[in-house]
PDB file of C-alpha atoms in Angstrom:
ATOM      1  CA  UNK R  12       0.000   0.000   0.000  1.00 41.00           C
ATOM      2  CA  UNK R  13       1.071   3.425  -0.963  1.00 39.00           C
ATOM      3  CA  UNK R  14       1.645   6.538   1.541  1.00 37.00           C
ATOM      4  CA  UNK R  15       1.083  10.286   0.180  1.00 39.00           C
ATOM      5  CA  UNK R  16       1.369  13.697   1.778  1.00 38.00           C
ATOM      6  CA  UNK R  17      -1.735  15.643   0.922  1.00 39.00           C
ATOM      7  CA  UNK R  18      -2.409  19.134   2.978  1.00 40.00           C
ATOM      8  CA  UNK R  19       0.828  18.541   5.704  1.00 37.00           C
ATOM      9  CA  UNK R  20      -0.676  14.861   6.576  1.00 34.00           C
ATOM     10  CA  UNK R  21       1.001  11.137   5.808  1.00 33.00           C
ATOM     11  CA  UNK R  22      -1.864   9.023   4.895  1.00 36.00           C
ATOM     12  CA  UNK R  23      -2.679   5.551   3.039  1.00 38.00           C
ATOM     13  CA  UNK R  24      -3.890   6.020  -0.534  1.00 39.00           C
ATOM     14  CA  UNK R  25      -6.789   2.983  -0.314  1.00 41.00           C
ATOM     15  CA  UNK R  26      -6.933   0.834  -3.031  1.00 42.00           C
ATOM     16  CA  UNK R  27     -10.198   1.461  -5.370  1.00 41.00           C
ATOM     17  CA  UNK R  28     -11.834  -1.777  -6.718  1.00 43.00           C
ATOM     18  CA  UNK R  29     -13.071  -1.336 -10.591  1.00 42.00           C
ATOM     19  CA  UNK R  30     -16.020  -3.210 -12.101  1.00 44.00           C
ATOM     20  CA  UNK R  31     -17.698  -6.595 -11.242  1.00 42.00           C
ATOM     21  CA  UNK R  32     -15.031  -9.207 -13.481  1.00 41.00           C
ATOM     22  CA  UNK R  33     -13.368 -11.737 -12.082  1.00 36.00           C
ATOM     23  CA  UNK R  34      -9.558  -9.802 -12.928  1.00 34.00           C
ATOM     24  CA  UNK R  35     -10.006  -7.414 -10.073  1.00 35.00           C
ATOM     25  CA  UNK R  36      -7.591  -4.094 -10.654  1.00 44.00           C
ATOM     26  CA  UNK R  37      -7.011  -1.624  -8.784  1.00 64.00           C
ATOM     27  CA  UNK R  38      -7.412   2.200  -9.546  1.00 63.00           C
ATOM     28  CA  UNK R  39      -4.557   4.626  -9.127  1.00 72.00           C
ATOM     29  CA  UNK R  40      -5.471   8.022  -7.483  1.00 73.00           C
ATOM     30  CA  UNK R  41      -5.263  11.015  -9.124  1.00 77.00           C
ATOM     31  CA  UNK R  42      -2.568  13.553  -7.546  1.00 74.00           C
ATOM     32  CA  UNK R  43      -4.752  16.803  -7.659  1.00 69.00           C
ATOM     33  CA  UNK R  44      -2.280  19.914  -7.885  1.00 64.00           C
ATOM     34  CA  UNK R  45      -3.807  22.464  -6.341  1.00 57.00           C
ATOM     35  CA  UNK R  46      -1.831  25.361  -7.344  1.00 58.00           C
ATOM     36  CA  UNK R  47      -0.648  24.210 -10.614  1.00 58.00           C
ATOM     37  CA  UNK R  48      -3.889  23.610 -11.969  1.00 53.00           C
ATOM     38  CA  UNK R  49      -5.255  27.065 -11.407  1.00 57.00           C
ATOM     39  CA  UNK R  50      -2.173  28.659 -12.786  1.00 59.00           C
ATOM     40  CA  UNK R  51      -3.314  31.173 -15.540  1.00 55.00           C
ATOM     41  CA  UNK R  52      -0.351  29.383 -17.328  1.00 57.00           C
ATOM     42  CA  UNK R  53      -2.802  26.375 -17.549  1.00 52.00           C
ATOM     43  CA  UNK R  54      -6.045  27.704 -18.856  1.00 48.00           C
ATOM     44  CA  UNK R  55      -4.229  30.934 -20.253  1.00 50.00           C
ATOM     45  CA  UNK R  56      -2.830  28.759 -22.971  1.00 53.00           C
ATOM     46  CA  UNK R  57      -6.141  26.814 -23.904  1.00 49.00           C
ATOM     47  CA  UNK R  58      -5.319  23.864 -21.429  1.00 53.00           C
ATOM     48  CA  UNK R  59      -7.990  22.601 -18.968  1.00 56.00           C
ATOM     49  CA  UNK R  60      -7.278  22.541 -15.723  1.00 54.00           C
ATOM     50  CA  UNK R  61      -7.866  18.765 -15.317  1.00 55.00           C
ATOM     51  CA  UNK R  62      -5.154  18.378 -17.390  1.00 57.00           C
ATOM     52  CA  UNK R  63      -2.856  19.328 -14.589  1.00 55.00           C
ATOM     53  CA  UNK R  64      -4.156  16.132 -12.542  1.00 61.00           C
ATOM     54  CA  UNK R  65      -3.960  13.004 -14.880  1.00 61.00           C
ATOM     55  CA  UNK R  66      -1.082  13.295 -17.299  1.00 63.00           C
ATOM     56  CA  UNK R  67      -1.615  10.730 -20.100  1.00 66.00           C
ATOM     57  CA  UNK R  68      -5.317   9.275 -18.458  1.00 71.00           C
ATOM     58  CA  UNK R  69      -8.440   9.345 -20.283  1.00 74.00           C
ATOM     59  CA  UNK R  70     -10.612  11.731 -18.382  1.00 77.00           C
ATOM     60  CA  UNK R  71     -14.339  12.446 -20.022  1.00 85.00           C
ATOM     61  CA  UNK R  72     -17.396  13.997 -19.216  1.00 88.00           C
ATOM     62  CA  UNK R  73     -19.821  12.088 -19.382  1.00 91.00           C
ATOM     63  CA  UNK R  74     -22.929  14.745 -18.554  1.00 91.00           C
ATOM     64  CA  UNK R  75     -23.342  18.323 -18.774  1.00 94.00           C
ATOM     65  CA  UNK R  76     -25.873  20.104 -17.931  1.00 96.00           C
ATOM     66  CA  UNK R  77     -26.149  24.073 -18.372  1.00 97.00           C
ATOM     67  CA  UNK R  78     -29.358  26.129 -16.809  1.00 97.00           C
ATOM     68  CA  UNK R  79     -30.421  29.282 -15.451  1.00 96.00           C
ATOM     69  CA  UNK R  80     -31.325  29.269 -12.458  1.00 96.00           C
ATOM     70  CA  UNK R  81     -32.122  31.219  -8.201  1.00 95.00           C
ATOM     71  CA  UNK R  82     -29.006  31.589  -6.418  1.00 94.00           C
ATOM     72  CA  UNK R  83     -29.755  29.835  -3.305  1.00 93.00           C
ATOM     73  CA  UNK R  84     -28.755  32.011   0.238  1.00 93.00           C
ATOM     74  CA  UNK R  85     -25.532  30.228   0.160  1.00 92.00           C
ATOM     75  CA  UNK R  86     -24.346  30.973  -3.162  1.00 94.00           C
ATOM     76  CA  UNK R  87     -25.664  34.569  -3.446  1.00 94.00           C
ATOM     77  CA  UNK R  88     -23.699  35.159   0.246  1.00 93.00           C
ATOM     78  CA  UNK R  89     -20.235  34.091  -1.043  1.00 93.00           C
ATOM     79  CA  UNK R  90     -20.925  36.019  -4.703  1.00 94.00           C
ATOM     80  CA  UNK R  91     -22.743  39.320  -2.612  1.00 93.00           C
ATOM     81  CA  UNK R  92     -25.686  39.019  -4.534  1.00 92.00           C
ATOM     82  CA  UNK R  93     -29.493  39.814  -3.802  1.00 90.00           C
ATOM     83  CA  UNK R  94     -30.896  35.959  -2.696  1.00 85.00           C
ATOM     84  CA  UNK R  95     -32.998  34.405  -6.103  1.00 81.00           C
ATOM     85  CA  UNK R  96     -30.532  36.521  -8.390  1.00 91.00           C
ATOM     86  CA  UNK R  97     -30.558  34.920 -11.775  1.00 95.00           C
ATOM     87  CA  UNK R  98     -27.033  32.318 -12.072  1.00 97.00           C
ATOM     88  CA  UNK R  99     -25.639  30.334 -14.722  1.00 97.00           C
ATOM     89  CA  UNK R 100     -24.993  26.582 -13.774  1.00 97.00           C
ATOM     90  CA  UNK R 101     -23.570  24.197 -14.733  1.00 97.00           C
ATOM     91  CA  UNK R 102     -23.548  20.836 -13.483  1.00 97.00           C
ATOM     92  CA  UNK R 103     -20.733  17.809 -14.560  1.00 95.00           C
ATOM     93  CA  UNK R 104     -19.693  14.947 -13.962  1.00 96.00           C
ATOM     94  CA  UNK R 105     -16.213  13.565 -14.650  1.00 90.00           C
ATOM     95  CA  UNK R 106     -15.477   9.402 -15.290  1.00 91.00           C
ATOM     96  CA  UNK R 107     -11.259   8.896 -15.093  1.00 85.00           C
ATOM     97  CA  UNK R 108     -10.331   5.526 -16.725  1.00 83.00           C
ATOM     98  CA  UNK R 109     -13.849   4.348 -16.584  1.00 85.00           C
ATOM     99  CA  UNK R 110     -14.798   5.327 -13.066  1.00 87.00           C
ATOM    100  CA  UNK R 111     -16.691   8.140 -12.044  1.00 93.00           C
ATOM    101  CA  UNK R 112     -14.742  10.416  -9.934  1.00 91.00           C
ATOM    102  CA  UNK R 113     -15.908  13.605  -9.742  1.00 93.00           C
ATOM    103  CA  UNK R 114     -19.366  16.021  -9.594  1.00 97.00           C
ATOM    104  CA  UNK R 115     -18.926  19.379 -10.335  1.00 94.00           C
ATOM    105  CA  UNK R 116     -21.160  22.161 -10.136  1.00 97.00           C
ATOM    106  CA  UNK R 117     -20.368  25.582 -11.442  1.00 96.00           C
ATOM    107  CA  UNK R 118     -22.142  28.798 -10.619  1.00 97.00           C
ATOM    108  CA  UNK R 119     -21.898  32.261 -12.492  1.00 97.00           C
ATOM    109  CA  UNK R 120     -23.742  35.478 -12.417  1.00 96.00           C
ATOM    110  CA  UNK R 121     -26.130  35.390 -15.645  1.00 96.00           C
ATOM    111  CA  UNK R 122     -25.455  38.881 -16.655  1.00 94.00           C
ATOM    112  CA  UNK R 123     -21.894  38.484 -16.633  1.00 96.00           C
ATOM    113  CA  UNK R 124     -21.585  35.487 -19.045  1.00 97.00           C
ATOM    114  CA  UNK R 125     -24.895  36.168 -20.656  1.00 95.00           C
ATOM    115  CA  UNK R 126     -24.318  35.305 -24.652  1.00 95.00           C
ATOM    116  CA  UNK R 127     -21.326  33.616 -24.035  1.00 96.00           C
ATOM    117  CA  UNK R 128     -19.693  30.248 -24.722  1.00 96.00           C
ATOM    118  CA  UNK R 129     -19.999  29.966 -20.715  1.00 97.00           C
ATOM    119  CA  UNK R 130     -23.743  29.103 -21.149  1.00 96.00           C
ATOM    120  CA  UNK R 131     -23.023  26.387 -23.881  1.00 95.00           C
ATOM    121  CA  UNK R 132     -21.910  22.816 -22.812  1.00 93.00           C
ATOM    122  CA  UNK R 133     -18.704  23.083 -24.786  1.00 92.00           C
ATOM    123  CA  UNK R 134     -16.691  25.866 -23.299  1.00 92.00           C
ATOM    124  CA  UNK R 135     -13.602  25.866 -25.922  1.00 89.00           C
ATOM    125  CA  UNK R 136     -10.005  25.765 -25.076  1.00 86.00           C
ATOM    126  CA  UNK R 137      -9.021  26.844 -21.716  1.00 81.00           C
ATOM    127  CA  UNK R 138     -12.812  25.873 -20.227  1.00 88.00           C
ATOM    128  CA  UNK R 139     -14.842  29.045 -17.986  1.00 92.00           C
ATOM    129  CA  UNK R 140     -11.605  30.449 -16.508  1.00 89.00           C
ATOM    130  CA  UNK R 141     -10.362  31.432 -20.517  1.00 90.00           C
ATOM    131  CA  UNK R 142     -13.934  32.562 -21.439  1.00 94.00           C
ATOM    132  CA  UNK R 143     -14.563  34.834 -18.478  1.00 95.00           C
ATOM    133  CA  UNK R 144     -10.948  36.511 -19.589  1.00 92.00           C
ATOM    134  CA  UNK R 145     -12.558  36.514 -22.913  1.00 94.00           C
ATOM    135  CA  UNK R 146     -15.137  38.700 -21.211  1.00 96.00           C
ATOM    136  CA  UNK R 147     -12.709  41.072 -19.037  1.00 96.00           C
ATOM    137  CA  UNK R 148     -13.562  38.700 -15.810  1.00 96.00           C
ATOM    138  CA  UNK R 149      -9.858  36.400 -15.714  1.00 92.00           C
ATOM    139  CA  UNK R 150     -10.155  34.925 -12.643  1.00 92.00           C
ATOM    140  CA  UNK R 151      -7.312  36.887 -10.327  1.00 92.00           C
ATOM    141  CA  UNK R 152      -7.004  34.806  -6.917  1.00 91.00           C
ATOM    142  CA  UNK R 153      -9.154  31.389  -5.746  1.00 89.00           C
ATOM    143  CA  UNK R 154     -10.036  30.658  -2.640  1.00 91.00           C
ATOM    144  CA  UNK R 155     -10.543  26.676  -1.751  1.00 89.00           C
ATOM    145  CA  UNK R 156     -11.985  25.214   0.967  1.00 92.00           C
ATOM    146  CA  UNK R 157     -12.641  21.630   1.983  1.00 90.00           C
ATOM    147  CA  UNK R 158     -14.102  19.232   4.137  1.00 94.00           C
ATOM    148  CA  UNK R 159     -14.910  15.195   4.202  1.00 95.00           C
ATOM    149  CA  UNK R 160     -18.504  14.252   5.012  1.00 97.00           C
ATOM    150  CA  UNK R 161     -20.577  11.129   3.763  1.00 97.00           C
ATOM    151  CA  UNK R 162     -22.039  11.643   0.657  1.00 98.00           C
ATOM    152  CA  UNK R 163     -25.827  11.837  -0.163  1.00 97.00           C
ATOM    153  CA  UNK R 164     -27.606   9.028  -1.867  1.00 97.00           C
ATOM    154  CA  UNK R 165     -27.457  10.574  -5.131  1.00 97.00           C
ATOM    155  CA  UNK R 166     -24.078  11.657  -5.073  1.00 97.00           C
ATOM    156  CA  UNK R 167     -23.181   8.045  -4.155  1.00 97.00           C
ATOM    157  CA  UNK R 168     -25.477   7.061  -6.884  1.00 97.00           C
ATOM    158  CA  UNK R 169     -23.808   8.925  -9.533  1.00 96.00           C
ATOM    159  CA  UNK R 170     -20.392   8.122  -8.008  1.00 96.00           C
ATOM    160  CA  UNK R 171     -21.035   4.478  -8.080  1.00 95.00           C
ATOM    161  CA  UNK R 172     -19.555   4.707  -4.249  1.00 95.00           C
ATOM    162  CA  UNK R 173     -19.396   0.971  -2.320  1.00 93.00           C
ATOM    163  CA  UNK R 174     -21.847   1.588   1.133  1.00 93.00           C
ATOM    164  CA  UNK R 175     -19.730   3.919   4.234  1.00 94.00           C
ATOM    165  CA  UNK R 176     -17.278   5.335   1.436  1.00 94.00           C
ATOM    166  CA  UNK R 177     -16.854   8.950   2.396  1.00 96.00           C
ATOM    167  CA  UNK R 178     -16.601  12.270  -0.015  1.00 97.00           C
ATOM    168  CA  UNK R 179     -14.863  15.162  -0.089  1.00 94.00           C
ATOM    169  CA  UNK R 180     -16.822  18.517  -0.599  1.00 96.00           C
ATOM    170  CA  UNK R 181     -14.044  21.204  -1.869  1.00 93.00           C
ATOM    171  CA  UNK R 182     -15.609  24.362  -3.320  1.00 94.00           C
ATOM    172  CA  UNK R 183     -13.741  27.102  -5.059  1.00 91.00           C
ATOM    173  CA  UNK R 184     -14.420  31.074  -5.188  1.00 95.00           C
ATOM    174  CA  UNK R 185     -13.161  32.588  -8.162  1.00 94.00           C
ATOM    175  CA  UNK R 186     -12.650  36.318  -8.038  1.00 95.00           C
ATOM    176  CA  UNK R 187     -11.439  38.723 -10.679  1.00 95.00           C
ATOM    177  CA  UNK R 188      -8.817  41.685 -10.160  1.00 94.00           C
ATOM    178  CA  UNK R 189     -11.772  43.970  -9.141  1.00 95.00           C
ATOM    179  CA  UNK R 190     -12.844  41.558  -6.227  1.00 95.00           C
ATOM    180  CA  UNK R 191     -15.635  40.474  -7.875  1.00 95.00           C
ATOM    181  CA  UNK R 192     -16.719  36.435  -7.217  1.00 97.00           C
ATOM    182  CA  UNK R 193     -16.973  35.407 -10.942  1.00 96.00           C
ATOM    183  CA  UNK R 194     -17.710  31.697 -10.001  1.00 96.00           C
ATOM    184  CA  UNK R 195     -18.640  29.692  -7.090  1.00 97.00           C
ATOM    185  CA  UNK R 196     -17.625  25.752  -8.023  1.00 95.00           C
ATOM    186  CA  UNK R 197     -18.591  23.224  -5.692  1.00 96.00           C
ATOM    187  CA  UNK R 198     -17.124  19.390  -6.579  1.00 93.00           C
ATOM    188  CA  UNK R 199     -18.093  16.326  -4.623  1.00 97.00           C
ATOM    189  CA  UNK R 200     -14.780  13.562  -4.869  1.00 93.00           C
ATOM    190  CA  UNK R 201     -14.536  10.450  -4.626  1.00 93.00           C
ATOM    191  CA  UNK R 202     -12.009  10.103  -1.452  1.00 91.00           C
ATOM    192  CA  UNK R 203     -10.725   6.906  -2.714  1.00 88.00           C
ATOM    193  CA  UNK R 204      -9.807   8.539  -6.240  1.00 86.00           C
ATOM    194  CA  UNK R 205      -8.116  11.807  -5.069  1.00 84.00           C
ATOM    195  CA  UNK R 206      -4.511  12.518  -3.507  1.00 83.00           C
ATOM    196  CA  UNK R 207      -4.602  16.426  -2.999  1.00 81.00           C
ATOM    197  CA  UNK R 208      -1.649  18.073  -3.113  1.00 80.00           C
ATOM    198  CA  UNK R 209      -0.208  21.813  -2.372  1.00 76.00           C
ATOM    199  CA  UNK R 210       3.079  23.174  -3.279  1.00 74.00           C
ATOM    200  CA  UNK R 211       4.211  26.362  -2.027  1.00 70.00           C
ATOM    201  CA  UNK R 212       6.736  28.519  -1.017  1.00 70.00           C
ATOM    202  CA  UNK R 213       7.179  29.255   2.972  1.00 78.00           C
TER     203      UNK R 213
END
């Protein structure tokens, strides 16, 4: 068994079972990057993100869904807006060599990306983070925060999770150089899947 350091801890990276065949293999964690991955380098230059995470892996999406829809009091707290002002999501979910890993759910205010390949499901090169500097909104600074809870039964559902498996909830606030909260993203991982890791200077 494999150790890790994720966040300052040592920890053992579990072992993920894949599929119901008799040649039982195991699935090898992604190393999520926090820092790289945001780097305007990344998404700057038409890259995705997610590209930062699996190297040469085969990572799709297998759903995406785009609405408009009430900011819930949560969501219009962190982005200062009135409570039922008018958002952008969008809802995905990611499946790394077969297994679903990932549900991500974007939020954006609608006036901002109104018209914009932001409200289609295919984003172009660089995803949200190059459209929204398409727009004069380039995300600036992030803000992460995390926690592991137990997931609800659709998340499990969608996640294909085994019974007791725990998630972890990380969402991201995306501002721009003015301040203002361009995007809220909130992800639900698979625990088993993910080896977070931060790199930075003391």
């Amino acid at each position: 068994m494999a150790t890790a350091c994720a966040v300052g801890f040592e920890f053992a990276v579990p072992s993920y079972v894949v599929g119901a065949d008799p040649f039982v293999r195991e699935f090898r964690p992604i190393r999520r990057r926090g820092i790289e991955r945001l780097a305007r380098e990344q998404w700057g230059e038409g890259r995705s993100v997610w590209a930062a995470d699996i190297g040469g892996r085969e990572l799709a999406v297998d759903s995406v869904e785009v609405t408009h829809e009430p900011a819930s009091a949560a969501v219009a707290g962190v982005m200062g807006l009135d409570e039922a002002a008018n958002l952008c999501v969008r809802r995905r979910r990611f499946v790394l060599d077969g297994k679903p890993v990932l549900l991500s759910t974007s939020y954006l205010p609608a006036d901002l990306v109104a018209n914009s390949p932001i409200t289609e499901p295919d984003t172009g090169p660089g995803g949200v983070y190059a459209r929204l500097a398409d727009l004069g909104h380039a995300p600036a600074r992030f803000r992460e925060e995390l926690r592991s809870r137990m997931p609800t039964r659709p998340e499990a559902d969608r996640l294909e999770l085994p019974p007791g498996a725990p998630v972890i909830h990380l969402t991201r606030t995306a501002f721009d150089t003015e301040g203002r909260v361009v995007e809220v993203n909130e992800m639900v991982l698979d625990s088993a899947a993910y080896v977070l890791e931060y790199d930075f200077e003391a």
